Amino acid sequence: MFNSILARVIGSQNDRYLKKTVPAIEKINSLEPATSTLTDEQLKEKTSEFRARHAAGESIDDIMPEAFAAVREASKRTLGMRHYDVQLIGGKVLHEGKIAEMKTGEGKTLVATLAAYLNAIPGKGVHIVTVNDYLAHRDAEWMSPVYNFMGITVGSIQHDMPEAARKEAYGSDITYGTNNEFGFDYLRDNMKYNLEDCVQRGHPYAIVDEVDSILIDEARTPLIISGPSEESTDKYYKIDRLIPRLVREEDFKVDEKMRTVVLQETGIEKSEKSLGIDNLYDPRNMELVHHIQQALKSHTLFTRDKDYVVKEGEVIIVDEFTGRMMPGRRYSDGLHQALEAKEGVKIERENQTLATVTFQNYFRMYDKLSGMTGTAETEAAEFEGTYELQTVVIPTNQDLIRLEYPDVIFRTQREKFDAAADEIRELSERGQPVLVGTTSIEKSERLSALLKRRGIKHFVLNAKYHEKEALIIENSGRKGAVTIATNMAGRGTDIILGGKPGCDLNKLNVFDNEGLDSMETPEGGIEKAESTDEERLAEYETWKKLHDDVIALGGLHIIGTERHEARRIDNQLRGRAGRQGDPGSSRFYLSLEDDLLRIFGSENIAGIMQRLGMEEGVPIESRLISKQIERAQSQVEARNFDIRKHLLEYDDVMNKQREEIYSFRHDLLEEMEQKQYVLDMAEEILFEFLDTHASPDVDPKVWNYEDLETSIKDSFGLEPPAEVAIPEGSKDAGRMISWKELSREELEETLHQAVKDKYDEKELEFKEGFMRWFERMIILQIIDQQWKDHLLALDHLKEGIGLRGYGQRDPKMEYKRESFELFGDLRVRMRDQVVKMLFLLQPADKEEESVLSPKAQNARRAYNYSGGEGDTSSVSAYSSPGVPQQKASAQGSVQQQVRQAPKVGRNEPCPCGSGRKYKHCCGK
């Protein structure tokens, strides 16, 4: 109450911020007359002027008014679009590293040009993040005339783009791409073996479009790069055949709210009998329990054409927030394999994590982060807490006049869809365009079949028809149009009342997507010959009449057929109508059988409905029920926030370890002084051997010289000299004695020098420059192998850590403690393997080389190395990350020839020892 009164008196924080922007906007507007008198060349030269001033020490904050004025003028000359004052405010908000909430149709794509141009002046790069490849390509193409006019280069990242093109795009001043591509490129760069192969050049500044979708909705799913494991896939088919024999509630229970499945006693007995085992919960069978639960989940909690689709023999995940297919993504922990077994398609092998990062931790790497969306205010607290991003609500350029009708609620889904179809037919017959939002592919096709039976012409937009998305959505506002869409219609593309100007509306007047295949893709629109001025004027007049007709009918009407878990998704759907002051309206049709009400709705809703006397086909409109539904949505949002927070807390532990590993890898790629690093590790190992077998705290008479000698030989390939000279400065200096007679200090000095001399001798056995390259390859390969094993260990730790709560211990603290210990073990293993591999490296046997050509002899000599006794698991320095490593025999000396070509920079010395550059030698 006090805060509400205070806001009325002094204004809200948002109001106060908007008032503070007034002088800056007035300054930009005051520069417009002078800027408009500049010639094209003078305007283009502004970029060089700004860069020179910034290089001389002037901040981009001081340059901002002139830069914004220049971009506004460039946009007027190239696109015919002038930034409104509210768009200038949006640009300032983005530049300051905040979130700009702007309603649909307010021109967020144009707003981004202001902050992107200004932050491109330092030349470090700007990333503009979109929700899909189409929007990344479209926005880059659409806005590139503005940037190019000002001398700023633009690139866009697309899925499956070649590495060379990808690197070129990142080299541009401004780079458009999706959150997935940016994140995966970061992970892939940290698996590369040459700095020149890395595509990204840092993370200075990012503008995230649809920031709530990317940083909130998708933040529950981490990015994972994985490689195939060695496990057989037969078990998935075997377990899938068991599932139909289990009866729900009798053999297992399903909790849809928590998305869990629990086996009951009878289910355990049936499983044991079917699989031919005595005890399902024997430690040897614990993996079977996990796979049975995953198979049960696939049959009970995952629905075809809602959670996933089957296309060309593949199970492809459907994004629950956008309705888009996500090819290349797979569920982890065997769930995807369970779905493949359920659908009877080929099962891909289960994967092992090679690299992973959450969106939260990836985007927090940027020096400055900003975002824009139509719906951020409901999640403002999470943006502030997780990303330190303040949300600013930007006023609309014109007042919003959309009508929002109360929800209409029915008992069953059948009644709901029948009522929605009746309203669609009524509006279609009078010519008012209708956009119908559904929560899944299955629901969109169910409604489509209903409309088809009633003879209502319509389009269906879901993951199956996403290629024509822009064409369908842009023309969903034409007179009489009916479009059924999943949540993918909620973002990215404006709906123009009257249809897209210049589009052949007769071609679009088809029935249920028939004829779509003959139409052009969204990038090209519908193919047309170059229009004359008269034709363009005629096209505009035709469109203007259609536009005015649709406005007179009330604009676009939105029908929602189900409430989504997140209120923001519903608001996005509503926001497709009423853009830029246009009329529009919205209404939601709901039923008690909808997932949200069935799973999360309280008993109060059903009780209220009964008291109101619901009858077959009779709807209920009640503000009280709508509030109960919003309460259910807020509960789900709170639960999802807890999931994201939980994920982030655990990933924060791994993030520090990941940063340390990746930073060290980057230092190696930049050719750090790795020889000294190797010698330091060798010294550390040597002193550990000495502390173990020749501790200064015990009598030298009981020192274990035999085990010390064995350890030194196994790790360094070095036998201590039989006799050594007494060091200078000591009594009897120079006299030869047994190494076992040395004091601890003398022993340290003697063995340390022997280890260093051994490594120097090893280096002389190879061509000049080879050892540095080989050190780098060996260290990188061992880092990657050990990091992969560490991630697997953390996955297993995370799975069972929750049980620590039963022992009155905090699972998160236990996870932090144990992951720290595991990371310490990783460092020790990495150190031991690196030293052992490099010290035991040997040229190939001369007799074996006699049958090879001189060039092949050099190559083989370079590529071969041998191990020693003990654990001699060998690591190939040249195999690609993700390929399972071959395990060498643990008996005696092992020699492995690596046939895969080394990954060498084109201008580096060739590892074959010829003395020429790699590109002129083996690299031909």
mmCIF file of C-alpha atoms in Angstrom, residues 244-446:
data_model
loop_
_atom_site.group_PDB
_atom_site.id
_atom_site.type_symbol
_atom_site.label_atom_id
_atom_site.label_comp_id
_atom_site.label_asym_id
_atom_site.label_seq_id
_atom_site.Cartn_x
_atom_site.Cartn_y
_atom_site.Cartn_z
ATOM 1 C CA PRO A 244 2.948 -52.350 -22.314
ATOM 2 C CA ARG A 245 2.735 -55.144 -19.699
ATOM 3 C CA LEU A 246 2.830 -52.613 -16.840
ATOM 4 C CA VAL A 247 -0.486 -51.110 -15.701
ATOM 5 C CA ARG A 248 -0.702 -47.460 -14.632
ATOM 6 C CA GLU A 249 -1.562 -46.889 -10.938
ATOM 7 C CA GLU A 250 -1.180 -50.633 -10.313
ATOM 8 C CA ASP A 251 2.442 -51.182 -11.410
ATOM 9 C CA PHE A 252 3.638 -47.585 -11.483
ATOM 10 C CA LYS A 253 2.458 -44.109 -10.522
ATOM 11 C CA VAL A 254 2.843 -40.936 -12.599
ATOM 12 C CA ASP A 255 3.174 -37.421 -11.142
ATOM 13 C CA GLU A 256 2.499 -35.070 -14.053
ATOM 14 C CA LYS A 257 3.138 -31.994 -11.946
ATOM 15 C CA MET A 258 6.681 -33.093 -11.012
ATOM 16 C CA ARG A 259 7.195 -35.016 -14.294
ATOM 17 C CA THR A 260 8.219 -38.205 -12.461
ATOM 18 C CA VAL A 261 7.350 -41.925 -12.652
ATOM 19 C CA VAL A 262 7.695 -44.338 -9.693
ATOM 20 C CA LEU A 263 7.656 -48.152 -9.965
ATOM 21 C CA GLN A 264 5.399 -49.992 -7.497
ATOM 22 C CA GLU A 265 6.075 -53.415 -5.960
ATOM 23 C CA THR A 266 3.960 -55.249 -8.535
ATOM 24 C CA GLY A 267 5.749 -53.417 -11.334
ATOM 25 C CA ILE A 268 9.121 -54.409 -9.889
ATOM 26 C CA GLU A 269 8.063 -58.074 -9.771
ATOM 27 C CA LYS A 270 6.801 -58.012 -13.371
ATOM 28 C CA SER A 271 10.020 -56.317 -14.519
ATOM 29 C CA GLU A 272 12.205 -58.900 -12.783
ATOM 30 C CA LYS A 273 10.221 -61.757 -14.293
ATOM 31 C CA SER A 274 10.282 -60.252 -17.793
ATOM 32 C CA LEU A 275 13.996 -59.421 -17.720
ATOM 33 C CA GLY A 276 14.976 -62.729 -16.090
ATOM 34 C CA ILE A 277 16.701 -61.286 -13.026
ATOM 35 C CA ASP A 278 16.299 -62.020 -9.309
ATOM 36 C CA ASN A 279 16.650 -58.542 -7.822
ATOM 37 C CA LEU A 280 16.052 -55.383 -9.870
ATOM 38 C CA TYR A 281 17.613 -53.246 -7.131
ATOM 39 C CA ASP A 282 20.831 -55.245 -6.919
ATOM 40 C CA PRO A 283 23.687 -52.724 -7.479
ATOM 41 C CA ARG A 284 24.552 -54.581 -10.697
ATOM 42 C CA ASN A 285 21.059 -53.839 -12.070
ATOM 43 C CA MET A 286 20.706 -50.194 -11.048
ATOM 44 C CA GLU A 287 21.182 -49.095 -14.649
ATOM 45 C CA LEU A 288 18.142 -51.205 -15.638
ATOM 46 C CA VAL A 289 15.995 -49.371 -13.060
ATOM 47 C CA HIS A 290 17.023 -46.054 -14.618
ATOM 48 C CA HIS A 291 16.198 -47.210 -18.150
ATOM 49 C CA ILE A 292 12.818 -48.663 -17.114
ATOM 50 C CA GLN A 293 11.881 -45.307 -15.554
ATOM 51 C CA GLN A 294 12.993 -43.448 -18.690
ATOM 52 C CA ALA A 295 10.943 -45.839 -20.871
ATOM 53 C CA LEU A 296 7.888 -45.276 -18.638
ATOM 54 C CA LYS A 297 8.399 -41.502 -18.953
ATOM 55 C CA SER A 298 8.555 -41.773 -22.737
ATOM 56 C CA HIS A 299 5.203 -43.605 -22.803
ATOM 57 C CA THR A 300 3.344 -41.553 -20.180
ATOM 58 C CA LEU A 301 4.769 -38.029 -20.083
ATOM 59 C CA PHE A 302 5.915 -37.446 -23.684
ATOM 60 C CA THR A 303 3.364 -37.170 -26.467
ATOM 61 C CA ARG A 304 4.029 -37.406 -30.204
ATOM 62 C CA ASP A 305 3.254 -34.174 -32.114
ATOM 63 C CA LYS A 306 3.342 -32.273 -28.845
ATOM 64 C CA ASP A 307 6.742 -32.869 -27.234
ATOM 65 C CA TYR A 308 8.364 -34.337 -30.344
ATOM 66 C CA VAL A 309 7.707 -35.312 -33.962
ATOM 67 C CA VAL A 310 8.923 -38.278 -35.994
ATOM 68 C CA LYS A 311 10.365 -37.121 -39.306
ATOM 69 C CA GLU A 312 12.364 -39.210 -41.799
ATOM 70 C CA GLY A 313 13.024 -41.915 -39.220
ATOM 71 C CA GLU A 314 14.206 -39.469 -36.536
ATOM 72 C CA VAL A 315 12.682 -38.354 -33.250
ATOM 73 C CA ILE A 316 12.967 -34.539 -33.275
ATOM 74 C CA ILE A 317 12.246 -32.466 -30.162
ATOM 75 C CA VAL A 318 9.638 -29.689 -30.413
ATOM 76 C CA ASP A 319 10.348 -26.563 -28.358
ATOM 77 C CA GLU A 320 7.474 -26.192 -25.874
ATOM 78 C CA PHE A 321 7.745 -22.389 -25.904
ATOM 79 C CA THR A 322 7.973 -21.707 -29.646
ATOM 80 C CA GLY A 323 6.499 -24.833 -31.223
ATOM 81 C CA ARG A 324 9.587 -25.143 -33.426
ATOM 82 C CA MET A 325 11.450 -28.336 -34.228
ATOM 83 C CA MET A 326 14.972 -28.524 -32.809
ATOM 84 C CA PRO A 327 16.964 -30.866 -35.084
ATOM 85 C CA GLY A 328 20.288 -31.943 -33.640
ATOM 86 C CA ARG A 329 19.093 -31.664 -30.035
ATOM 87 C CA ARG A 330 18.590 -34.838 -28.012
ATOM 88 C CA TYR A 331 17.239 -35.585 -24.553
ATOM 89 C CA SER A 332 19.938 -36.853 -22.197
ATOM 90 C CA ASP A 333 20.171 -39.801 -19.779
ATOM 91 C CA GLY A 334 18.775 -42.339 -22.251
ATOM 92 C CA LEU A 335 15.379 -40.606 -22.598
ATOM 93 C CA HIS A 336 15.830 -39.912 -26.310
ATOM 94 C CA GLN A 337 16.768 -43.555 -26.913
ATOM 95 C CA ALA A 338 13.619 -44.594 -25.024
ATOM 96 C CA LEU A 339 11.510 -42.401 -27.333
ATOM 97 C CA GLU A 340 13.229 -43.918 -30.388
ATOM 98 C CA ALA A 341 12.431 -47.411 -29.100
ATOM 99 C CA LYS A 342 8.821 -46.364 -28.445
ATOM 100 C CA GLU A 343 8.426 -45.062 -32.017
ATOM 101 C CA GLY A 344 10.248 -48.025 -33.568
ATOM 102 C CA VAL A 345 12.958 -45.976 -35.303
ATOM 103 C CA LYS A 346 16.697 -46.560 -35.313
ATOM 104 C CA ILE A 347 18.198 -45.970 -31.873
ATOM 105 C CA GLU A 348 21.291 -43.817 -31.779
ATOM 106 C CA ARG A 349 23.907 -44.666 -29.180
ATOM 107 C CA GLU A 350 23.736 -42.874 -25.866
ATOM 108 C CA ASN A 351 26.072 -39.920 -25.718
ATOM 109 C CA GLN A 352 28.695 -38.838 -23.228
ATOM 110 C CA THR A 353 29.096 -35.145 -22.429
ATOM 111 C CA LEU A 354 32.221 -33.552 -23.912
ATOM 112 C CA ALA A 355 31.423 -29.913 -23.178
ATOM 113 C CA THR A 356 28.499 -28.114 -21.583
ATOM 114 C CA VAL A 357 27.390 -24.640 -20.489
ATOM 115 C CA THR A 358 24.101 -23.125 -19.363
ATOM 116 C CA PHE A 359 22.648 -20.104 -21.148
ATOM 117 C CA GLN A 360 22.868 -18.200 -17.861
ATOM 118 C CA ASN A 361 26.609 -18.677 -17.565
ATOM 119 C CA TYR A 362 27.251 -18.191 -21.277
ATOM 120 C CA PHE A 363 25.491 -14.830 -21.468
ATOM 121 C CA ARG A 364 27.005 -13.661 -18.177
ATOM 122 C CA MET A 365 30.392 -13.884 -19.940
ATOM 123 C CA TYR A 366 29.581 -10.771 -22.002
ATOM 124 C CA ASP A 367 31.165 -7.547 -20.806
ATOM 125 C CA LYS A 368 27.843 -5.828 -21.485
ATOM 126 C CA LEU A 369 24.482 -7.516 -22.048
ATOM 127 C CA SER A 370 21.133 -6.036 -23.052
ATOM 128 C CA GLY A 371 17.835 -7.327 -24.365
ATOM 129 C CA MET A 372 14.437 -6.465 -25.791
ATOM 130 C CA THR A 373 11.045 -8.153 -25.788
ATOM 131 C CA GLY A 374 7.358 -7.421 -25.566
ATOM 132 C CA THR A 375 6.980 -9.238 -22.250
ATOM 133 C CA ALA A 376 9.706 -8.919 -19.611
ATOM 134 C CA GLU A 377 8.129 -7.082 -16.690
ATOM 135 C CA THR A 378 6.653 -10.248 -15.099
ATOM 136 C CA GLU A 379 10.181 -11.707 -14.887
ATOM 137 C CA ALA A 380 11.975 -8.470 -13.938
ATOM 138 C CA ALA A 381 13.105 -9.880 -10.566
ATOM 139 C CA GLU A 382 14.773 -12.887 -12.193
ATOM 140 C CA PHE A 383 16.522 -10.724 -14.790
ATOM 141 C CA GLU A 384 17.824 -8.524 -11.981
ATOM 142 C CA GLY A 385 18.896 -11.408 -9.744
ATOM 143 C CA THR A 386 20.455 -13.715 -12.334
ATOM 144 C CA TYR A 387 21.830 -11.351 -14.968
ATOM 145 C CA GLU A 388 21.894 -7.960 -13.163
ATOM 146 C CA LEU A 389 19.658 -6.580 -15.907
ATOM 147 C CA GLN A 390 17.203 -3.803 -15.103
ATOM 148 C CA THR A 391 13.921 -3.825 -17.068
ATOM 149 C CA VAL A 392 12.594 -0.575 -18.544
ATOM 150 C CA VAL A 393 9.058 -0.457 -19.971
ATOM 151 C CA ILE A 394 9.068 1.790 -23.066
ATOM 152 C CA PRO A 395 5.769 3.568 -23.834
ATOM 153 C CA THR A 396 4.084 2.801 -27.166
ATOM 154 C CA ASN A 397 4.315 5.252 -30.035
ATOM 155 C CA GLN A 398 0.511 5.198 -30.278
ATOM 156 C CA ASP A 399 -2.049 4.228 -27.630
ATOM 157 C CA LEU A 400 -3.015 0.551 -27.412
ATOM 158 C CA ILE A 401 -6.729 0.082 -28.235
ATOM 159 C CA ARG A 402 -6.937 -3.743 -28.282
ATOM 160 C CA LEU A 403 -10.045 -5.259 -26.634
ATOM 161 C CA GLU A 404 -9.318 -8.149 -24.272
ATOM 162 C CA TYR A 405 -12.435 -10.229 -23.651
ATOM 163 C CA PRO A 406 -12.734 -12.401 -20.528
ATOM 164 C CA ASP A 407 -11.893 -16.113 -20.722
ATOM 165 C CA VAL A 408 -14.659 -18.523 -21.746
ATOM 166 C CA ILE A 409 -14.491 -21.831 -19.852
ATOM 167 C CA PHE A 410 -16.123 -25.175 -20.721
ATOM 168 C CA ARG A 411 -16.179 -28.564 -19.047
ATOM 169 C CA THR A 412 -14.543 -30.547 -21.874
ATOM 170 C CA GLN A 413 -12.093 -29.908 -24.696
ATOM 171 C CA ARG A 414 -14.676 -31.062 -27.242
ATOM 172 C CA GLU A 415 -17.117 -28.333 -26.150
ATOM 173 C CA LYS A 416 -14.294 -25.789 -26.134
ATOM 174 C CA PHE A 417 -13.137 -26.542 -29.693
ATOM 175 C CA ASP A 418 -16.735 -26.586 -30.981
ATOM 176 C CA ALA A 419 -17.367 -23.133 -29.504
ATOM 177 C CA ALA A 420 -14.075 -21.778 -30.869
ATOM 178 C CA ALA A 421 -14.927 -23.154 -34.338
ATOM 179 C CA ASP A 422 -18.333 -21.432 -34.184
ATOM 180 C CA GLU A 423 -16.707 -18.056 -33.467
ATOM 181 C CA ILE A 424 -14.077 -18.600 -36.168
ATOM 182 C CA ARG A 425 -16.781 -19.304 -38.767
ATOM 183 C CA GLU A 426 -18.802 -16.248 -37.703
ATOM 184 C CA LEU A 427 -15.785 -13.906 -37.905
ATOM 185 C CA SER A 428 -14.513 -15.435 -41.150
ATOM 186 C CA GLU A 429 -17.891 -14.982 -42.828
ATOM 187 C CA ARG A 430 -17.946 -11.288 -41.934
ATOM 188 C CA GLY A 431 -14.323 -10.924 -43.138
ATOM 189 C CA GLN A 432 -12.480 -10.244 -39.872
ATOM 190 C CA PRO A 433 -9.085 -12.023 -39.828
ATOM 191 C CA VAL A 434 -8.531 -14.567 -37.052
ATOM 192 C CA LEU A 435 -5.306 -15.958 -35.587
ATOM 193 C CA VAL A 436 -5.855 -19.057 -33.440
ATOM 194 C CA GLY A 437 -3.126 -20.023 -30.966
ATOM 195 C CA THR A 438 -2.642 -23.635 -29.837
ATOM 196 C CA THR A 439 -0.129 -25.183 -27.421
ATOM 197 C CA SER A 440 0.908 -28.196 -29.541
ATOM 198 C CA ILE A 441 1.042 -29.595 -33.072
ATOM 199 C CA GLU A 442 -1.539 -32.215 -32.142
ATOM 200 C CA LYS A 443 -4.040 -29.560 -30.948
ATOM 201 C CA SER A 444 -3.457 -27.413 -34.057
ATOM 202 C CA GLU A 445 -4.205 -30.384 -36.329
ATOM 203 C CA ARG A 446 -7.251 -31.380 -34.285
#
